[in-house]
Short mmCIF file of C-alpha atoms in Angstrom, two decimals:
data_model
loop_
_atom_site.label_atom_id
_atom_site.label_comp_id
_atom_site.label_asym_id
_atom_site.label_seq_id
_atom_site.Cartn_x
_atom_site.Cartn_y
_atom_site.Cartn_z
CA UNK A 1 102.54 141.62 53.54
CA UNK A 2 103.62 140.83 57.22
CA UNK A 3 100.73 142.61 58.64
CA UNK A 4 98.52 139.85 56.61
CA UNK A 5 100.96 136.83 57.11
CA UNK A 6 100.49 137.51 61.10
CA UNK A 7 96.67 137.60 60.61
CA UNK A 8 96.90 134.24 59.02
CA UNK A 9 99.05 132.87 61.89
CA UNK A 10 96.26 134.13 64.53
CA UNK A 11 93.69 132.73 62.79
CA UNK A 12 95.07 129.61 62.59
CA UNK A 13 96.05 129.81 66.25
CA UNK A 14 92.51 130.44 67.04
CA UNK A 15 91.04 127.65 65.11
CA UNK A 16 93.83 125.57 66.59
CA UNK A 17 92.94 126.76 70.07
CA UNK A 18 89.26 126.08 69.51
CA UNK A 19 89.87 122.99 68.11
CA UNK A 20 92.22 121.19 71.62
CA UNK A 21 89.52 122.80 73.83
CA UNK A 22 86.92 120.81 71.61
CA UNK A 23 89.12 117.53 72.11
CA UNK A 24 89.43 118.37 75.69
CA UNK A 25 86.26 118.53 76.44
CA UNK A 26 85.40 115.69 74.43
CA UNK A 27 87.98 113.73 76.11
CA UNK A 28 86.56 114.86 79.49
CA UNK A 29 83.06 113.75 78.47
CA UNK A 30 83.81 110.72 76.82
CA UNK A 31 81.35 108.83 74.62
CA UNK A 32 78.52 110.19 77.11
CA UNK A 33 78.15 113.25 74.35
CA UNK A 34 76.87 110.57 71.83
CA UNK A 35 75.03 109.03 74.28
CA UNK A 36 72.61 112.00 75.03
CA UNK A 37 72.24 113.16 71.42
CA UNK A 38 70.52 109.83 71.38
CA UNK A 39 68.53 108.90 74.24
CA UNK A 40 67.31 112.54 74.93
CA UNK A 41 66.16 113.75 71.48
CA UNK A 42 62.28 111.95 72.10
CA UNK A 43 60.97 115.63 71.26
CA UNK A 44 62.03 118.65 69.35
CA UNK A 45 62.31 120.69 72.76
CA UNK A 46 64.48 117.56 74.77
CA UNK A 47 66.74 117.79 70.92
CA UNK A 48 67.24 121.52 71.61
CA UNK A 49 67.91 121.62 75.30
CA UNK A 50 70.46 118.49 74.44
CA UNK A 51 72.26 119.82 71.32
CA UNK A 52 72.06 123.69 72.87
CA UNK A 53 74.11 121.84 76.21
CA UNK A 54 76.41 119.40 73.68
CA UNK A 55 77.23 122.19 71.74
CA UNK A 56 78.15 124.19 74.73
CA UNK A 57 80.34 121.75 76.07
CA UNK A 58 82.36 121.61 73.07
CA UNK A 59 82.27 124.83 72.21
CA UNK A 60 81.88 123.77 68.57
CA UNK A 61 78.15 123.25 66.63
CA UNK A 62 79.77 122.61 63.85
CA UNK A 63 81.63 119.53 65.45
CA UNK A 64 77.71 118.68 67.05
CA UNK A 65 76.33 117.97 63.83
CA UNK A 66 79.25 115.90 62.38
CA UNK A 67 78.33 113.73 65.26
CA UNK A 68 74.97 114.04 64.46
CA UNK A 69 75.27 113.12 61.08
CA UNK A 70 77.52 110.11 61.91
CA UNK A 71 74.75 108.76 64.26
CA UNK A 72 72.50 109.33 61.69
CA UNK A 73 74.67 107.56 59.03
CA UNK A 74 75.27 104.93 61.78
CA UNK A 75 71.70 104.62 61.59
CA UNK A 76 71.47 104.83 65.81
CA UNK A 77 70.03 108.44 65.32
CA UNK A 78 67.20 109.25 62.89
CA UNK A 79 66.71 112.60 60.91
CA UNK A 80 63.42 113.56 62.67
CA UNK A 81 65.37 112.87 66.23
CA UNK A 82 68.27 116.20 64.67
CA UNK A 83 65.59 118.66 64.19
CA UNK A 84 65.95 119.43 68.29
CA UNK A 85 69.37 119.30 67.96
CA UNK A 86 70.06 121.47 64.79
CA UNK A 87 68.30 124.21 66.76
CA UNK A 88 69.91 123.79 69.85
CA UNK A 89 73.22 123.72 67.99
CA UNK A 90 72.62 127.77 67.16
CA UNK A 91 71.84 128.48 70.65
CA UNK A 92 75.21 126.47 72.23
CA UNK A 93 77.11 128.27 69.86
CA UNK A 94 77.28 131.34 70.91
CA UNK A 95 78.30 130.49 74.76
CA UNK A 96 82.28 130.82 73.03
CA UNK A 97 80.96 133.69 71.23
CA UNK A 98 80.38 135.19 74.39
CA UNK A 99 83.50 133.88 75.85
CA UNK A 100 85.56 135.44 73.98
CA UNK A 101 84.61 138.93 75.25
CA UNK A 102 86.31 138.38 78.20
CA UNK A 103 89.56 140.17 79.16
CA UNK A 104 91.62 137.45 80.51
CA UNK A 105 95.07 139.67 78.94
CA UNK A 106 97.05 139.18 82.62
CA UNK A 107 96.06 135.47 82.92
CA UNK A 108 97.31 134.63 79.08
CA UNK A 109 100.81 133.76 79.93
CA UNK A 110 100.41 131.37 83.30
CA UNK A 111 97.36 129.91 81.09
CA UNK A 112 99.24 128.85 78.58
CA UNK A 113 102.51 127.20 80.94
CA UNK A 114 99.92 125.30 83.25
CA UNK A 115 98.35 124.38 80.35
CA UNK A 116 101.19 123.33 78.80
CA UNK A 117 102.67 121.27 81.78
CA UNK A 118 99.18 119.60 82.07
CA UNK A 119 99.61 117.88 78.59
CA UNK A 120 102.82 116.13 79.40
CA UNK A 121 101.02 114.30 82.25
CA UNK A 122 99.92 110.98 81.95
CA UNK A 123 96.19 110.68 83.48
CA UNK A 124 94.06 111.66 80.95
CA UNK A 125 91.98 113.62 82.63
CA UNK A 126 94.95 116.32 83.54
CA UNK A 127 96.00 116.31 79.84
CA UNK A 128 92.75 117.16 78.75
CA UNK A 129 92.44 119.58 81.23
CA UNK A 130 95.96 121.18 80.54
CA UNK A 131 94.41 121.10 76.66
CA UNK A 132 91.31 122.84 77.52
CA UNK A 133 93.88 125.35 79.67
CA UNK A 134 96.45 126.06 76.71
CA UNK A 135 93.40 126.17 74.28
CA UNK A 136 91.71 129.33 75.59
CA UNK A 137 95.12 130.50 76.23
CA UNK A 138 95.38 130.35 72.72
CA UNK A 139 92.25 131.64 71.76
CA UNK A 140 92.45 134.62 73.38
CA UNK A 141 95.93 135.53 72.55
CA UNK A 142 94.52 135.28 68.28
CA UNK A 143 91.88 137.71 69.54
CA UNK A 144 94.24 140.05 70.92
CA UNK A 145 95.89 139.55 67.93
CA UNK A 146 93.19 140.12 65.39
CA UNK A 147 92.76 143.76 67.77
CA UNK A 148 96.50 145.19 67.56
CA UNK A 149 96.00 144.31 63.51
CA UNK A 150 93.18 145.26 62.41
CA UNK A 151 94.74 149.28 62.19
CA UNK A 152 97.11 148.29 60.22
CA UNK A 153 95.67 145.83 58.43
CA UNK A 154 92.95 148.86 56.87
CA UNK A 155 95.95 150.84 56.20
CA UNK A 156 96.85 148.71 53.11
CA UNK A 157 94.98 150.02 50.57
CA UNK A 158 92.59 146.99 49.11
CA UNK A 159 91.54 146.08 52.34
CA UNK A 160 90.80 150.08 53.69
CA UNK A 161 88.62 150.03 50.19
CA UNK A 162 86.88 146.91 51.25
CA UNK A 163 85.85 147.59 54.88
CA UNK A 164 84.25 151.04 53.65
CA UNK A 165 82.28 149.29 50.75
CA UNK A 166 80.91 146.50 53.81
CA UNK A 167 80.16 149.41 55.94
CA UNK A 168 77.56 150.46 53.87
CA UNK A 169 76.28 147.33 52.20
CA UNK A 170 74.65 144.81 54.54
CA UNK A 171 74.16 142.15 51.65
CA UNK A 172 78.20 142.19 50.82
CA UNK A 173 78.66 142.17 54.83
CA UNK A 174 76.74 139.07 55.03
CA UNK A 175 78.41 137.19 52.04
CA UNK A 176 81.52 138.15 53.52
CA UNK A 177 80.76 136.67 56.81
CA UNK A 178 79.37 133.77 54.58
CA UNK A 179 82.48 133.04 52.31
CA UNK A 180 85.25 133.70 54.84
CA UNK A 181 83.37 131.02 57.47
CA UNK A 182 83.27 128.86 55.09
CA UNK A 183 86.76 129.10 53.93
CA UNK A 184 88.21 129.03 57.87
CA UNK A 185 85.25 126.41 58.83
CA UNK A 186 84.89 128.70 62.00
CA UNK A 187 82.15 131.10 63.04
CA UNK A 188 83.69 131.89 65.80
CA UNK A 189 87.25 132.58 63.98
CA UNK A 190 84.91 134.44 61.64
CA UNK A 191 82.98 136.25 65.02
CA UNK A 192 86.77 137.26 66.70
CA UNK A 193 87.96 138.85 63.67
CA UNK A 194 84.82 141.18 63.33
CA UNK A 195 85.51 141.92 67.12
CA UNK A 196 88.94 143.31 66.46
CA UNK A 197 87.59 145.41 63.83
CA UNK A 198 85.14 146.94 66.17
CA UNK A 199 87.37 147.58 68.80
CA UNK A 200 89.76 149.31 66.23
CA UNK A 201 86.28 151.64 65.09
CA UNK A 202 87.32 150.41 61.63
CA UNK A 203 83.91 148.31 61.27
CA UNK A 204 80.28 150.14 61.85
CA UNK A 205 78.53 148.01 64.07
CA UNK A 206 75.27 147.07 61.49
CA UNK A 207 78.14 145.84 58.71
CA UNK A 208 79.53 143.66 62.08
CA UNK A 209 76.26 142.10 62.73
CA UNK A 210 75.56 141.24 59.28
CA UNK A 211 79.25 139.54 58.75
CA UNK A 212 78.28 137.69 61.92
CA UNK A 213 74.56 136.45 60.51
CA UNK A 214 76.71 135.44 57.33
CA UNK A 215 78.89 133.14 59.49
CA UNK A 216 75.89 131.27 60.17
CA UNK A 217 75.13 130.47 56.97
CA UNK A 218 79.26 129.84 56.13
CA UNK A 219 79.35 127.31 59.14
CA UNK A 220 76.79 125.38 57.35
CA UNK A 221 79.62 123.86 54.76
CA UNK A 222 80.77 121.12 57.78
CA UNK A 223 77.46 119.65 57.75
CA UNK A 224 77.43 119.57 54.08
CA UNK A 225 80.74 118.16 53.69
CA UNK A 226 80.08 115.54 56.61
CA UNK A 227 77.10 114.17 55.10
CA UNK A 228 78.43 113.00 51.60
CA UNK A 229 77.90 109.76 51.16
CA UNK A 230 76.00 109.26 54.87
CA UNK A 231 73.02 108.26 53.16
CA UNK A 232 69.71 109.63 52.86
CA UNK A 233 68.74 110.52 56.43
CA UNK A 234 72.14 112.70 57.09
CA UNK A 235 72.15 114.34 54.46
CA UNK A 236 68.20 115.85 55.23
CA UNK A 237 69.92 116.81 58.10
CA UNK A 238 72.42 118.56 56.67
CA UNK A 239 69.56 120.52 54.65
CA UNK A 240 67.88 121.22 57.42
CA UNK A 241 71.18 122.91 59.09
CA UNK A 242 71.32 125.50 55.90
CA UNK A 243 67.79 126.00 55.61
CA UNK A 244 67.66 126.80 59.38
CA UNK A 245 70.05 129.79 59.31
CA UNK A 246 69.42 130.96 56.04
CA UNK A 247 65.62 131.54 57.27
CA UNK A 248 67.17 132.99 59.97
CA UNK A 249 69.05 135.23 58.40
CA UNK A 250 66.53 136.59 55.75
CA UNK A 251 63.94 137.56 58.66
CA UNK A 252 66.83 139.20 60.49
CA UNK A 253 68.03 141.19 58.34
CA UNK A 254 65.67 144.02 57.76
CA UNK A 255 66.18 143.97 61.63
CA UNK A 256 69.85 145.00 61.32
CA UNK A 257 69.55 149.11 61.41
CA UNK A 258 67.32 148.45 64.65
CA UNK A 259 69.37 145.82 66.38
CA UNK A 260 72.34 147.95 65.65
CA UNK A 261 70.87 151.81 66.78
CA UNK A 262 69.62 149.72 69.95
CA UNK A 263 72.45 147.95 70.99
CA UNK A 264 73.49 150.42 73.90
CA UNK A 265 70.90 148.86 75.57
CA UNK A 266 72.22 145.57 75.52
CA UNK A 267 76.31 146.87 76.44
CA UNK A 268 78.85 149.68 76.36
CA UNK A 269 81.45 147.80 74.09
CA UNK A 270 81.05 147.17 70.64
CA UNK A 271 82.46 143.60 70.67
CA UNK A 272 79.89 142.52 73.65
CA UNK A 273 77.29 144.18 71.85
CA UNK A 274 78.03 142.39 68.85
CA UNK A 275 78.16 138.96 71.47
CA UNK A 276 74.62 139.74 72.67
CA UNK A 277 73.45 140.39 69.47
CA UNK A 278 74.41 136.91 68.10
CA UNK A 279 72.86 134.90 71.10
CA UNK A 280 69.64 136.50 70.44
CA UNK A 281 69.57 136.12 66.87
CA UNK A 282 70.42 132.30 67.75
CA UNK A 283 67.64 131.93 70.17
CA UNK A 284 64.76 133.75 69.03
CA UNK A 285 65.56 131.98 65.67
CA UNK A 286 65.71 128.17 67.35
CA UNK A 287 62.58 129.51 69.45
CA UNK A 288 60.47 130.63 66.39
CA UNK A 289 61.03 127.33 64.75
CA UNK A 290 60.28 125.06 67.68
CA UNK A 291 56.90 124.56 67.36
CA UNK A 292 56.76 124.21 63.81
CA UNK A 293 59.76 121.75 64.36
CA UNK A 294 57.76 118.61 63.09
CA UNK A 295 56.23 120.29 60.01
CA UNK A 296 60.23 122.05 59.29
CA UNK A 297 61.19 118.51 59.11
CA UNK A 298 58.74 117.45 56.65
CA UNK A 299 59.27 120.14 54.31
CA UNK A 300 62.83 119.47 54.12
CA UNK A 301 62.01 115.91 53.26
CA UNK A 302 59.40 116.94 50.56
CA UNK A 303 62.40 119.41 49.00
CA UNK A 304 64.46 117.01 49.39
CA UNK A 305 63.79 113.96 49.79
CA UNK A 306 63.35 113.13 45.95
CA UNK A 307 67.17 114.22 45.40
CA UNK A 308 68.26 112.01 48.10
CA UNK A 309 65.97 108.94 47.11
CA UNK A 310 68.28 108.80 43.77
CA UNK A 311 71.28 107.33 45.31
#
């Protein structure tokens, strides 16, 4: 019972880490975020390049397409102009995921003081920076965390059971990834976690990929939730985010036994294996779609656009 009550509390001090580096950031940027997502979304390929370098910068896509969807709502931003974004959202994503591969174990504890200190000053600027500091202090501390636990974790019986029947079922590996993400509203919570189970050599490396291709589909639920009662326009949007990575995640995953007896190529460790693996799944997914990116739009609005006519 403690082992699982101390998961909890690094979870939540990931999501809480990820979450002041977003409002860092965001607080760094100012309102010149929502300013790009709408003057430099002309074309499907300026939408991508913006939302892949918004998304980035915030280190959340999830928090991209509630802004999205308010511009949309706001009726400054129309559906067609998200397409570019939506896809460049998958592709800024994983920039944390590959962040978080990093050892930065010796730098964890002056990280978090500076960090810290910097909040209690009074230019903004330094606070946001000291957030930004105490948030990836924070982050990586969970994802130690979610490493020293996840042996002991699989030692309690239910969860030993449940790790060997994901190891050898990619579709339960995926709703896994799909159902806990959505729960947590964090991919890259989701992402970590898998990490420290690979580093233990709990998790075989094709049931890690798959949990992580089901966090793409979980992280979908923000958009959802964000776009009730935004009207018509966000809510296509929304649509298009789940219809985006599910597609993505169907061609994929016959690919998962290959990705997975390949991935030496790519790295040594599992967890940066697992990194690489995610930001190619993200690009050549947002690449394939690109130049179909006008049509994609138009058959989301001819699935459903009748639905979203009715209110």
């Amino acid at each position: 019972m403690l082992y699982i009550l101390l998961f909890i509390l690094f979870i939540l001090l990931f999501i809480f880490g990820m979450t002041i580096i977003r409002i860092g950031l965001f607080n760094l940027s100012g309102n010149k975020l929502k300013g790009w997502l709408t003057k430099l979304t002309s074309t499907p390929l300026k939408g991508m390049v913006t939302g892949t370098f918004v998304t980035a910068l915030l280190q959340s896509s999830s928090a991209v397409m509630v802004i999205t969807i308010g511009l949309i709502s706001a009726k400054i931003m129309t559906f067609p102009q998200s397409i570019g974004i939506i896809l460049g959202t998958n592709i800024g994503t994983t920039f944390k995921t590959e962040l978080i591969t990093f050892n930065l174990d010796k730098f964890l504890v002056p990280l978090a003081i500076i960090g810290a200190l910097f909040t209690f000053f009074k230019p903004i600027k330094i606070r946001s920076i000291g957030m930004v500091t105490f948030g990836i202090a924070s982050v990586f501390t969970a994802m130690k965390g979610f490493e020293l636990l996840a042996e002991p974790l699989t030692a309690l019986p239910f969860i030993n059971n449940y790790i060997l029947s994901i190891n050898d079922n990619i579709l339960l590996s995926i709703i896994t990834g799909a159902v806990i993400t959505a729960i947590i509203q964090s991919s890259t919570a989701m992402t970590g976690i898998t990490m420290g189970f690979l580093t233990a050599g709990l998790l075989h490396l094709d049931a890690g990929i798959a949990i992580v291709f089901g966090a793409n589909i979980g992280t979908c639920i923000t958009a959802l939730i964000a776009s009730i009662g935004g009207g018509k326009e966000s809510r296509l949007a929304a649509f298009a985010h789940v219809w985006l990575n599910v597609a993505g995640v169907l061609i994929f995953t016959p690919f998962i036994p290959f990705l997975s007896e390949n991935a030496h190529l790519l790295a040594d460790e599992r967890m940066i294996q697992l990194a690489h693996i995610s930001v190619l799944f993200n690009v050549v997914s947002s690449i394939m779609v690109l130049p179909f990116a006008t049509r994609f739009g138009e058959m989301i609005l001819r699935v459903h656009g009748g639905k979203t006519n009715k209110n």
